[in-house]
């Protein structure tokens, strides 16, 4: 599962390139930062 990312969390640029290693990592073409998205389950609602 690969998540789409629109903006670099560091510089706000939109020129992001998916990387093969590590898996799920993205590299910003502008500031060269590499970051990995970690899916977080949504909080449960309505359950005490
Ligand atoms: Zn960036």
mmCIF file with all atom_site columns, C-alpha atoms and ligand atoms in Angstrom:
data_model
loop_
_atom_site.group_PDB
_atom_site.id
_atom_site.type_symbol
_atom_site.label_atom_id
_atom_site.label_alt_id
_atom_site.label_comp_id
_atom_site.label_asym_id
_atom_site.label_entity_id
_atom_site.label_seq_id
_atom_site.pdbx_PDB_ins_code
_atom_site.Cartn_x
_atom_site.Cartn_y
_atom_site.Cartn_z
_atom_site.occupancy
_atom_site.B_iso_or_equiv
_atom_site.pdbx_formal_charge
_atom_site.auth_seq_id
_atom_site.auth_comp_id
_atom_site.auth_asym_id
_atom_site.auth_atom_id
_atom_site.pdbx_PDB_model_num
ATOM   1  C  CA  . UNK A 1 1  ? 0.000   0.000  0.000  1.00 0.00 ? 1  UNK A CA  1
ATOM   2  C  CA  . UNK A 1 2  ? 1.532   3.241  -1.108 1.00 0.00 ? 2  UNK A CA  1
ATOM   3  C  CA  . UNK A 1 3  ? 0.169   6.496  0.121  1.00 0.00 ? 3  UNK A CA  1
ATOM   4  C  CA  . UNK A 1 4  ? 0.046   9.545  -2.065 1.00 0.00 ? 4  UNK A CA  1
ATOM   5  C  CA  . UNK A 1 5  ? 1.735   12.605 -0.751 1.00 0.00 ? 5  UNK A CA  1
ATOM   6  C  CA  . UNK A 1 6  ? 1.177   16.024 -2.237 1.00 0.00 ? 6  UNK A CA  1
ATOM   7  C  CA  . UNK A 1 7  ? 3.432   18.294 -0.275 1.00 0.00 ? 7  UNK A CA  1
ATOM   8  C  CA  . UNK A 1 8  ? 6.865   17.945 1.227  1.00 0.00 ? 8  UNK A CA  1
ATOM   9  C  CA  . UNK A 1 9  ? 6.494   18.232 5.016  1.00 0.00 ? 9  UNK A CA  1
ATOM   10 C  CA  . UNK A 1 10 ? 9.819   20.055 5.191  1.00 0.00 ? 10 UNK A CA  1
ATOM   11 C  CA  . UNK A 1 11 ? 9.720   22.690 2.472  1.00 0.00 ? 11 UNK A CA  1
ATOM   12 C  CA  . UNK A 1 12 ? 6.197   22.427 1.092  1.00 0.00 ? 12 UNK A CA  1
ATOM   13 C  CA  . UNK A 1 13 ? 7.262   21.628 -2.450 1.00 0.00 ? 13 UNK A CA  1
ATOM   14 C  CA  . UNK A 1 14 ? 5.124   19.320 -4.554 1.00 0.00 ? 14 UNK A CA  1
ATOM   15 C  CA  . UNK A 1 15 ? 7.907   17.701 -6.546 1.00 0.00 ? 15 UNK A CA  1
ATOM   16 C  CA  . UNK A 1 16 ? 8.025   14.427 -4.670 1.00 0.00 ? 16 UNK A CA  1
ATOM   17 C  CA  . UNK A 1 17 ? 9.486   11.204 -6.023 1.00 0.00 ? 17 UNK A CA  1
ATOM   18 C  CA  . UNK A 1 18 ? 8.635   7.772  -4.653 1.00 0.00 ? 18 UNK A CA  1
ATOM   19 C  CA  . UNK A 1 19 ? 11.640  5.729  -3.618 1.00 0.00 ? 19 UNK A CA  1
ATOM   20 C  CA  . UNK A 1 20 ? 11.993  1.985  -3.782 1.00 0.00 ? 20 UNK A CA  1
ATOM   21 C  CA  . UNK A 1 21 ? 14.180  1.755  -0.725 1.00 0.00 ? 21 UNK A CA  1
ATOM   22 C  CA  . UNK A 1 22 ? 13.154  2.045  1.979  1.00 0.00 ? 22 UNK A CA  1
ATOM   23 C  CA  . UNK A 1 23 ? 9.682   0.932  1.029  1.00 0.00 ? 23 UNK A CA  1
ATOM   24 C  CA  . UNK A 1 24 ? 7.079   3.659  1.173  1.00 0.00 ? 24 UNK A CA  1
ATOM   25 C  CA  . UNK A 1 25 ? 9.670   6.408  1.215  1.00 0.00 ? 25 UNK A CA  1
ATOM   26 C  CA  . UNK A 1 26 ? 9.434   9.632  -0.716 1.00 0.00 ? 26 UNK A CA  1
ATOM   27 C  CA  . UNK A 1 27 ? 12.178  11.992 -1.692 1.00 0.00 ? 27 UNK A CA  1
ATOM   28 C  CA  . UNK A 1 28 ? 11.673  15.683 -2.186 1.00 0.00 ? 28 UNK A CA  1
ATOM   29 C  CA  . UNK A 1 29 ? 13.364  16.833 -5.372 1.00 0.00 ? 29 UNK A CA  1
ATOM   30 C  CA  . UNK A 1 30 ? 13.739  20.328 -3.979 1.00 0.00 ? 30 UNK A CA  1
ATOM   31 C  CA  . UNK A 1 31 ? 15.254  19.925 -0.519 1.00 0.00 ? 31 UNK A CA  1
ATOM   32 C  CA  . UNK A 1 32 ? 16.426  16.298 -0.971 1.00 0.00 ? 32 UNK A CA  1
ATOM   33 C  CA  . UNK A 1 33 ? 14.688  15.230 2.202  1.00 0.00 ? 33 UNK A CA  1
ATOM   34 C  CA  . UNK A 1 34 ? 13.587  11.630 2.413  1.00 0.00 ? 34 UNK A CA  1
ATOM   35 C  CA  . UNK A 1 35 ? 10.698  10.638 4.583  1.00 0.00 ? 35 UNK A CA  1
ATOM   36 C  CA  . UNK A 1 36 ? 8.575   7.554  5.155  1.00 0.00 ? 36 UNK A CA  1
ATOM   37 C  CA  . UNK A 1 37 ? 4.844   7.631  5.548  1.00 0.00 ? 37 UNK A CA  1
ATOM   38 C  CA  . UNK A 1 38 ? 3.460   5.442  8.256  1.00 0.00 ? 38 UNK A CA  1
ATOM   39 C  CA  . UNK A 1 39 ? -0.218  4.594  7.985  1.00 0.00 ? 39 UNK A CA  1
ATOM   40 C  CA  . UNK A 1 40 ? -2.028  5.243  11.230 1.00 0.00 ? 40 UNK A CA  1
ATOM   41 C  CA  . UNK A 1 41 ? -5.387  3.630  11.896 1.00 0.00 ? 41 UNK A CA  1
ATOM   42 C  CA  . UNK A 1 42 ? -8.222  6.043  12.440 1.00 0.00 ? 42 UNK A CA  1
ATOM   43 C  CA  . UNK A 1 43 ? -9.459  6.322  16.016 1.00 0.00 ? 43 UNK A CA  1
ATOM   44 C  CA  . UNK A 1 44 ? -12.490 4.242  16.770 1.00 0.00 ? 44 UNK A CA  1
ATOM   45 C  CA  . UNK A 1 45 ? -15.706 6.131  17.244 1.00 0.00 ? 45 UNK A CA  1
ATOM   46 C  CA  . UNK A 1 46 ? -18.722 5.221  19.286 1.00 0.00 ? 46 UNK A CA  1
ATOM   47 C  CA  . UNK A 1 47 ? -16.997 2.476  21.235 1.00 0.00 ? 47 UNK A CA  1
ATOM   48 C  CA  . UNK A 1 48 ? -16.702 3.049  24.988 1.00 0.00 ? 48 UNK A CA  1
HETATM 49 ZN ZN1 . LIG B 2 .  ? 11.215  19.399 0.426  1.00 0.00 ? 1  LIG B ZN1 1
#
